[in-house]
Every structure is written in structure tokens, then in C-alpha cells.
Short mmCIF file of C-alpha atoms in Angstrom, two decimals:
data_model
loop_
_atom_site.label_atom_id
_atom_site.label_comp_id
_atom_site.label_asym_id
_atom_site.label_seq_id
_atom_site.Cartn_x
_atom_site.Cartn_y
_atom_site.Cartn_z
CA MET E 1488 -0.13 21.04 -33.75
CA GLU E 1489 -1.11 17.41 -33.18
CA GLY E 1490 -1.52 15.40 -29.99
CA LEU E 1491 -3.75 17.72 -27.98
CA ILE E 1492 -4.59 16.49 -24.48
CA ARG E 1493 -6.97 18.63 -22.44
CA SER E 1494 -9.36 18.79 -19.53
CA GLY E 1495 -12.60 16.97 -20.22
CA HIS E 1496 -15.91 16.56 -18.47
CA GLU E 1497 -14.33 14.75 -15.55
CA THR E 1498 -16.79 13.35 -13.03
CA TRP E 1499 -15.45 12.17 -9.70
CA SER E 1500 -17.39 9.54 -7.75
CA ARG E 1501 -17.12 8.95 -4.03
CA VAL E 1502 -16.84 5.21 -3.47
CA GLU E 1503 -17.41 4.74 0.24
CA GLN E 1504 -20.75 2.92 0.37
CA ALA E 1505 -21.80 -0.35 -1.30
CA GLY E 1506 -24.37 1.46 -3.46
CA ALA E 1507 -21.56 3.29 -5.28
CA ILE E 1508 -20.18 0.05 -6.74
CA GLY E 1509 -23.06 -0.42 -9.17
CA ALA E 1510 -22.99 3.26 -10.11
CA VAL E 1511 -19.33 3.30 -11.16
CA ARG E 1512 -19.68 -0.06 -12.92
CA ARG E 1513 -22.56 1.32 -14.99
CA ALA E 1514 -20.64 4.50 -15.77
CA ALA E 1515 -17.67 2.47 -17.00
CA THR E 1516 -19.70 0.06 -19.15
CA VAL E 1517 -21.77 2.87 -20.67
CA LEU E 1518 -18.55 4.66 -21.64
CA ALA E 1519 -17.09 1.42 -23.03
CA GLY E 1520 -20.21 0.89 -25.12
CA ALA E 1521 -20.05 4.45 -26.43
CA LEU E 1522 -16.43 3.80 -27.48
CA GLY E 1523 -17.44 0.71 -29.47
CA PHE E 1524 -16.38 -2.02 -27.06
CA GLY E 1525 -17.93 -5.45 -27.70
CA VAL E 1526 -19.78 -7.53 -25.12
CA VAL E 1527 -16.69 -9.39 -23.88
CA ALA E 1528 -14.62 -6.21 -23.63
CA ARG E 1529 -17.40 -4.44 -21.72
CA GLU E 1530 -17.59 -7.37 -19.31
CA ARG E 1531 -13.87 -7.09 -18.62
CA VAL E 1532 -14.34 -3.44 -17.75
CA ALA E 1533 -17.36 -4.19 -15.54
CA ILE E 1534 -15.63 -6.89 -13.48
CA ALA E 1535 -12.40 -4.94 -12.97
CA VAL E 1536 -14.19 -1.71 -12.01
CA SER E 1537 -16.49 -3.60 -9.63
CA GLU E 1538 -13.49 -5.21 -7.94
CA ALA E 1539 -11.66 -1.88 -7.61
CA ALA E 1540 -14.78 -0.23 -6.17
CA SER E 1541 -15.37 -3.15 -3.77
CA ASN E 1542 -11.84 -2.78 -2.45
CA LEU E 1543 -12.40 0.93 -1.87
CA VAL E 1544 -15.64 0.30 0.04
CA LYS E 1545 -14.20 -2.46 2.20
CA HIS E 1546 -10.65 -1.34 2.88
CA ALA E 1547 -10.18 2.32 1.99
CA VAL E 1548 -10.65 5.70 3.58
CA GLU E 1549 -11.99 8.51 1.36
CA GLY E 1550 -12.18 6.28 -1.70
CA MET E 1551 -12.69 8.09 -5.01
CA MET E 1552 -12.87 6.98 -8.62
CA LEU E 1553 -12.61 8.79 -11.95
CA ILE E 1554 -13.74 7.15 -15.20
CA ARG E 1555 -13.06 8.95 -18.48
CA PRO E 1556 -12.09 8.35 -22.13
CA HIS E 1557 -8.38 8.28 -22.92
CA PRO E 1558 -7.69 9.16 -26.59
CA TYR E 1559 -4.70 7.68 -28.38
CA LEU E 1560 -3.44 6.74 -31.85
CA GLY E 1561 -3.65 3.03 -32.68
CA GLU E 1562 -1.02 0.98 -34.51
CA THR E 1563 -2.47 1.97 -37.89
CA GLY E 1564 -2.43 5.67 -36.97
CA ALA E 1565 -6.20 5.79 -36.57
CA GLU E 1566 -7.67 7.59 -33.58
CA ALA E 1567 -9.03 5.39 -30.82
CA ALA E 1568 -9.98 5.76 -27.17
CA ALA E 1569 -9.48 3.63 -24.10
CA VAL E 1570 -11.55 3.65 -20.93
CA GLU E 1571 -9.32 5.15 -18.24
CA VAL E 1572 -10.09 4.30 -14.61
CA LEU E 1573 -8.35 6.01 -11.69
CA ALA E 1574 -9.02 4.79 -8.15
CA LEU E 1575 -7.49 6.49 -5.14
CA ASP E 1576 -7.81 6.34 -1.38
CA ARG E 1577 -6.23 7.29 1.92
CA GLY E 1578 -6.48 3.74 3.24
CA PRO E 1579 -3.88 1.48 4.83
CA GLY E 1580 -1.92 1.00 1.61
CA ILE E 1581 -0.47 -2.27 0.37
CA ALA E 1582 2.56 -3.48 2.31
CA ASP E 1583 3.52 -6.22 -0.18
CA LEU E 1584 2.33 -5.25 -3.64
CA GLY E 1585 4.07 -8.18 -5.29
CA ARG E 1586 2.13 -10.64 -3.09
CA ALA E 1587 -1.15 -8.82 -3.72
CA LEU E 1588 -0.65 -9.22 -7.47
CA ARG E 1589 -0.02 -12.98 -7.35
CA ASP E 1590 -2.49 -15.47 -8.79
CA GLY E 1591 -5.05 -16.63 -6.27
CA TYR E 1592 -4.50 -13.75 -3.84
CA SER E 1593 -7.79 -12.22 -2.75
CA THR E 1594 -9.37 -10.40 0.13
CA VAL E 1595 -12.43 -11.76 1.87
CA GLY E 1596 -15.75 -10.36 0.74
CA THR E 1597 -14.80 -9.08 -2.71
CA LEU E 1598 -15.72 -10.64 -6.05
CA GLY E 1599 -12.83 -13.07 -5.56
CA VAL E 1600 -10.93 -11.71 -8.52
CA GLY E 1601 -8.38 -9.87 -6.41
CA LEU E 1602 -5.93 -7.16 -7.39
CA GLY E 1603 -3.94 -9.45 -9.68
CA GLY E 1604 -6.97 -10.56 -11.67
CA MET E 1605 -8.28 -7.01 -11.83
CA THR E 1606 -5.09 -5.63 -13.33
CA ARG E 1607 -4.78 -8.57 -15.75
CA MET E 1608 -8.19 -7.67 -17.13
CA ALA E 1609 -6.87 -4.19 -17.90
CA SER E 1610 -5.01 -3.54 -21.15
CA ALA E 1611 -2.49 -1.51 -19.12
CA HIS E 1612 -2.19 -0.60 -15.47
CA ASP E 1613 -0.02 1.14 -12.89
CA ILE E 1614 -0.21 1.03 -9.09
CA TYR E 1615 1.44 3.21 -6.46
CA SER E 1616 0.94 2.41 -2.79
CA VAL E 1617 2.60 3.59 0.42
CA PRO E 1618 1.64 1.86 3.70
CA GLY E 1619 -0.25 4.29 5.88
CA ARG E 1620 -0.76 6.77 3.02
CA GLY E 1621 -3.05 4.93 0.61
CA THR E 1622 -3.11 3.56 -2.92
CA VAL E 1623 -3.55 4.94 -6.45
CA ILE E 1624 -4.52 2.55 -9.25
CA SER E 1625 -4.56 3.49 -12.92
CA MET E 1626 -6.16 1.12 -15.44
CA HIS E 1627 -6.74 1.45 -19.18
CA PHE E 1628 -9.07 -0.78 -21.17
CA THR E 1629 -9.10 -0.96 -24.97
CA ALA E 1630 -11.67 -2.60 -27.23
CA ASP E 1631 -9.13 -5.12 -28.57
CA ASP E 1632 -7.21 -5.51 -25.26
CA ARG E 1633 -3.99 -4.18 -26.81
CA PRO E 1634 -2.16 -1.75 -24.51
CA PRO E 1635 -2.44 1.87 -25.63
CA PRO E 1636 0.84 3.70 -26.21
CA ARG E 1637 2.53 4.67 -22.97
CA SER E 1638 1.43 8.17 -22.00
CA ARG E 1639 4.03 10.88 -21.35
CA VAL E 1640 1.52 13.40 -20.01
CA SER E 1641 -1.64 13.37 -17.93
CA GLY E 1642 -3.72 15.89 -16.04
CA LEU E 1643 -6.64 16.03 -13.65
CA SER E 1644 -9.07 18.72 -12.57
CA ARG E 1645 -11.52 18.62 -9.67
CA PRO E 1646 -14.13 21.23 -8.68
CA ILE E 1647 -14.46 22.73 -5.24
CA GLY E 1648 -16.78 20.89 -2.85
CA GLU E 1649 -19.88 19.63 -4.63
CA GLU E 1650 -19.69 22.02 -7.59
CA SER E 1651 -20.48 20.42 -10.95
CA VAL E 1652 -17.96 22.45 -12.99
CA CYS E 1653 -14.30 23.20 -12.37
CA GLY E 1654 -12.79 26.63 -12.93
CA ASP E 1655 -9.31 25.15 -13.46
CA ALA E 1656 -8.16 23.49 -16.67
CA PHE E 1657 -5.11 22.06 -18.39
CA ALA E 1658 -4.08 21.41 -21.98
CA CYS E 1659 -0.97 19.95 -23.59
CA PHE E 1660 0.36 19.33 -27.09
CA ASP E 1661 2.64 16.29 -26.97
CA THR E 1662 4.74 15.28 -29.98
CA PRO E 1663 7.96 13.22 -30.20
CA GLU E 1664 10.02 16.42 -30.44
CA THR E 1665 8.17 18.98 -28.32
CA ALA E 1666 5.59 19.23 -25.58
CA VAL E 1667 3.75 22.45 -24.71
CA ALA E 1668 1.66 22.46 -21.52
CA MET E 1669 -0.72 25.02 -20.03
CA VAL E 1670 -2.51 25.19 -16.68
CA CYS E 1671 -5.22 27.82 -16.16
CA ASP E 1672 -7.02 28.85 -12.95
CA GLY E 1673 -10.11 30.94 -13.67
CA LEU E 1674 -10.70 33.49 -10.93
CA GLY E 1675 -13.18 32.29 -8.33
CA HIS E 1676 -15.11 29.13 -9.08
CA GLY E 1677 -18.30 27.95 -10.76
CA GLU E 1678 -19.40 28.68 -14.31
CA PRO E 1679 -17.74 32.13 -14.76
CA ALA E 1680 -14.36 30.67 -13.78
CA ALA E 1681 -14.94 27.61 -15.96
CA GLU E 1682 -15.80 29.81 -18.96
CA ALA E 1683 -12.52 31.73 -18.54
CA SER E 1684 -10.59 28.46 -18.51
CA ARG E 1685 -12.48 27.09 -21.52
CA ARG E 1686 -11.64 30.27 -23.41
CA ALA E 1687 -7.96 29.82 -22.49
CA VAL E 1688 -7.98 26.21 -23.73
CA ARG E 1689 -9.49 27.31 -27.07
CA VAL E 1690 -6.75 29.93 -27.52
CA PHE E 1691 -4.11 27.36 -26.61
CA GLN E 1692 -5.58 24.93 -29.14
CA SER E 1693 -5.29 27.55 -31.89
CA HIS E 1694 -1.92 29.07 -30.96
CA GLY E 1695 -0.03 26.40 -28.99
CA GLU E 1696 2.86 26.53 -31.47
CA LEU E 1697 3.84 29.99 -30.22
CA PRO E 1698 6.66 30.52 -27.69
CA PRO E 1699 5.46 30.97 -24.07
CA VAL E 1700 5.43 34.79 -23.91
CA PRO E 1701 3.61 35.44 -27.24
CA LEU E 1702 1.14 32.69 -26.27
CA LEU E 1703 0.52 34.34 -22.89
CA GLU E 1704 -0.01 37.66 -24.67
CA ARG E 1705 -2.72 36.00 -26.81
CA LEU E 1706 -4.29 34.52 -23.69
CA ASP E 1707 -4.19 37.87 -21.89
CA GLN E 1708 -5.98 39.56 -24.77
CA ALA E 1709 -8.58 36.80 -25.18
CA LEU E 1710 -9.44 36.71 -21.47
CA ARG E 1711 -10.17 40.45 -21.17
CA ALA E 1712 -13.83 39.71 -21.88
CA SER E 1713 -13.90 37.14 -19.07
CA ARG E 1714 -13.35 37.04 -15.35
CA GLY E 1715 -9.62 36.49 -15.98
CA ALA E 1716 -7.29 33.74 -14.88
CA ALA E 1717 -3.88 32.78 -13.60
CA VAL E 1718 -2.10 31.01 -16.46
CA ALA E 1719 1.30 29.41 -17.06
CA VAL E 1720 2.87 27.80 -20.12
CA ALA E 1721 5.84 25.43 -20.31
CA ARG E 1722 7.51 24.41 -23.59
CA LEU E 1723 9.79 21.36 -23.50
CA ASP E 1724 12.33 20.51 -26.19
CA ARG E 1725 12.75 16.75 -25.71
CA ALA E 1726 16.09 16.45 -27.52
CA SER E 1727 17.89 19.03 -25.37
CA GLY E 1728 15.79 18.81 -22.21
CA HIS E 1729 15.43 22.60 -22.22
CA VAL E 1730 12.23 24.03 -20.73
CA ARG E 1731 11.00 27.53 -21.58
CA PHE E 1732 8.47 28.79 -19.06
CA ALA E 1733 6.31 31.87 -18.51
CA GLY E 1734 3.42 32.45 -16.15
CA MET E 1735 1.05 34.98 -14.65
CA GLY E 1736 -0.38 34.44 -11.19
CA ASN E 1737 -0.51 31.53 -8.78
CA ILE E 1738 0.29 28.60 -11.06
CA ALA E 1739 3.04 26.51 -9.48
CA ALA E 1740 5.48 24.64 -11.72
CA TRP E 1741 8.34 22.33 -10.88
CA ILE E 1742 11.00 20.17 -12.47
CA VAL E 1743 10.75 17.04 -10.33
CA ARG E 1744 13.39 14.35 -10.07
CA PRO E 1745 13.89 11.49 -7.59
CA GLY E 1746 16.10 13.58 -5.31
CA GLY E 1747 14.08 16.79 -5.21
CA ARG E 1748 12.45 19.51 -7.25
CA GLN E 1749 13.21 22.91 -8.76
CA GLY E 1750 10.60 25.66 -8.85
CA LEU E 1751 9.87 27.60 -12.05
CA ILE E 1752 9.24 31.33 -11.79
CA SER E 1753 5.75 32.69 -12.47
CA LEU E 1754 5.29 36.46 -12.21
CA PRO E 1755 2.41 38.24 -10.43
CA GLY E 1756 -0.54 39.16 -12.61
CA ILE E 1757 -3.80 37.97 -14.11
CA ALA E 1758 -4.41 37.07 -17.75
CA GLY E 1759 -7.21 39.36 -18.89
CA GLY E 1760 -6.19 42.04 -16.40
CA ARG E 1761 -3.67 43.92 -18.58
CA SER E 1762 -0.74 42.53 -16.65
CA ARG E 1763 2.80 43.82 -16.42
CA THR E 1764 5.48 42.96 -18.98
CA LEU E 1765 5.83 39.22 -19.33
CA ARG E 1766 9.11 37.34 -19.03
CA GLU E 1767 10.27 33.90 -20.13
CA TYR E 1768 12.69 31.77 -18.13
CA GLU E 1769 14.71 28.80 -19.37
CA TYR E 1770 15.66 25.70 -17.38
CA ALA E 1771 17.43 22.38 -17.95
CA ALA E 1772 15.39 19.26 -17.14
CA PRO E 1773 17.34 16.00 -16.50
CA PRO E 1774 16.40 13.05 -18.75
CA HIS E 1775 14.36 11.13 -16.18
CA SER E 1776 12.65 14.09 -14.54
CA MET E 1777 9.07 15.32 -14.84
CA ILE E 1778 7.47 18.73 -15.20
CA VAL E 1779 4.62 19.19 -12.74
CA MET E 1780 2.27 22.19 -12.97
CA HIS E 1781 -0.71 22.88 -10.71
CA SER E 1782 -3.16 25.53 -9.62
CA ASP E 1783 -3.32 26.85 -6.06
CA GLY E 1784 -6.00 24.26 -5.39
CA LEU E 1785 -2.95 22.16 -4.49
CA SER E 1786 -0.60 23.22 -1.73
CA GLY E 1787 2.92 23.85 -2.98
CA ARG E 1788 4.38 22.32 0.19
CA TRP E 1789 4.42 18.72 -1.01
CA ASP E 1790 7.80 17.05 -0.66
CA THR E 1791 9.21 14.45 -3.03
CA ALA E 1792 10.72 12.64 -0.03
CA ALA E 1793 7.18 11.75 1.07
CA PHE E 1794 6.59 9.88 -2.21
CA PRO E 1795 9.36 7.28 -2.56
CA GLY E 1796 9.61 5.99 -6.11
CA LEU E 1797 6.71 8.10 -7.40
CA THR E 1798 8.63 9.68 -10.30
CA SER E 1799 9.13 6.23 -11.87
CA HIS E 1800 5.36 5.85 -12.27
CA SER E 1801 3.03 7.02 -15.03
CA PRO E 1802 2.02 10.69 -15.29
CA ALA E 1803 -1.58 9.71 -14.42
CA VAL E 1804 -0.48 8.10 -11.15
CA VAL E 1805 1.82 11.03 -10.33
CA ALA E 1806 -0.94 13.60 -10.95
CA THR E 1807 -3.52 11.58 -9.01
CA THR E 1808 -1.23 11.06 -6.02
CA LEU E 1809 -0.41 14.76 -5.81
CA LEU E 1810 -4.08 15.74 -6.15
CA ARG E 1811 -4.98 13.35 -3.34
CA ASP E 1812 -2.24 14.42 -0.93
CA ALA E 1813 -1.72 18.10 -1.75
CA GLY E 1814 -5.21 19.06 -2.96
CA THR E 1815 -7.67 21.05 -0.92
CA ARG E 1816 -11.45 20.81 -1.03
CA ARG E 1817 -11.63 24.58 -0.43
CA ASP E 1818 -10.80 25.45 -4.04
CA ASP E 1819 -10.94 24.10 -7.56
CA ALA E 1820 -7.82 22.09 -8.31
CA CYS E 1821 -5.85 21.10 -11.39
CA VAL E 1822 -2.54 19.28 -11.81
CA LEU E 1823 -0.57 18.19 -14.88
CA ALA E 1824 2.43 15.84 -14.99
CA LEU E 1825 4.72 15.62 -18.04
CA LYS E 1826 7.62 13.19 -18.48
CA VAL E 1827 10.72 14.76 -19.99
CA THR E 1828 11.68 11.48 -21.70
CA SER E 1829 9.65 8.35 -22.49
#
């Protein structure tokens, strides 16, 4: 299958002190250079990332930033990659986002570019902010400044505490007709858990065309030589909106719409532990809903009422907001958000 999206080597940076601004700027420009960006394009990335980091240092609480490549297919069908920047905080939020995005609006002490200039430098952007809860900003930069195709799926993983590797992982095949998503939580944390999840992603990459239960059976067999993992698979038929789902262990999955959410059933068990008989369940997903899957590194108690308007935003912003507000630092965490329709 084509269109594989998966966990990468995601490195989170705390952006709470002034010294972090230069570090994230360098990380972003180095990545842009590695992706073939020219001097002018790299400068756009540097200024926008510096401004975003400055805002986190000056105005935010618990500011974090993630910088990573974002693969996509260009207009000619050739593979390309954007620089994806995610900035999140638990700060005061933005009461009037429209005003903050106007020309000439700036906050004292920053580079003077302001939020509007920062997002105009990006090839694509999305912002979600709730006063008193904080802000999530997603920016994509391409070498030619053309917006990448709008993403229908995004995922994030974050290791426990100060660990360097995450034992949770996600993967998704996304095509115009079908999307197949997997979230895996390797038992424990650290390298043994990460190896179990990497093994699961490799199996998914080779056999993602299978229905959920046969795919879980492959995963169960492959993970017997590892520590084992909780795993769940969702298969979405975009034309009908039907979702076929099967899971083992504590992977939470939901069909989320503006007015609420519906939980998907995952049975007890561990892939690699010779689990009980597997079972597939089928659900109907409304056209403008999302499928959200996450490991138990996120609390399942989040409430859609606490996130007004969130489902209208990009999958990256949805996943980042949930990781920020429902994630715990006491465990590895992984969350995936998938739009049912474009």
C-alpha cells in the first residue's frame, strides 16, 4: 500500500528559557538544509521558528516545540518533504486570534514579526487557542513555499520523562479510498518497549492491506520474540464511512464529532502473549468526524466539550492538543488523529 505515515525520530524541545530559542532555530534550519531548502527558504524557517520560540519564552507556561520532516507528494507526483513545526503551551491563550493575525500586530520584546508575519512565512499553518488553556500552532514550510497537500492524518509520540526513546508508536496508510491506522504501546518503556513497537510498525508496513483481525494475528505472532505490546487497528472505508476495528490491550479509540465521541471496543490481551480469540467490530463514522486513537499515556477522560471547535482543525493540531491536555509524563504517550473526510 502507498501513503505510509509513521512515527519518526521525534525530538521534543522545552522552550522556557531564552537559550532554547537558538537551539530550536538551528534544529529547524539544519533540517531545512537537509531537505534541500535554499538560502531564502531556510531564512524564512529561521525567522518564523525564532518568533514562535520567543513567544513561548515570554508568554507561555510549559512551552514545547517539535520540529520534524513532513513527507508528501508534490504536484508532479514526486516525493518531497516539508519542515513541520509544532509549538504548544499552557499559557494564557489568545483571546482575539483575528486581531493577533493582523498586519502590524506584535508583542513587545519579540523579533517584531508577530504572529501574523510568522504564519505568513509558513507555507501552511493552523492555530488553536483557548483563553486560559493555551495555544497550539502548526506550521509547514516547503522549499518552494507552495502549501503541501492538506493532511488527513497525523500522529505524535513522546517518551516518558527524559527518556530518549519512546515505547509507543503509530503508523497509518492513507489513500483516497481507504485509511488503515495502528497504535502500538510496547510494554514498559525504554529500548525494549521501543523495539517491540518498531517490530509492530514493520509488520504493519508489510501487511497493512489485511483486515484488522488477520493483521492483529500477524502482529501477535511477530511480537512473541519481544516484550509484547498493546495494539489496535482501525480500517476506514472513506466512501461509506464504515470503520472496522480490532484491538488488544489498553489502546483507546474514539469516533469524535463536534457534539461528542463514541468509544471503540478493544479486548483485553497483549500482542505477543498468545492472546484470546480476536474480534472485529464495525462502526459508522459521520462525514465530518475524526478517528482518534491513543495509548494509555493519555487519559481517556478528555471531554470534547472542553475543546470548542477543535474537530474543525487539522489532525496535527488535534493530536497535539490532546497530547498536551490529556497526556501524562508518567508514561510513554502516543496519539493519532484521522479525518474521515477531507
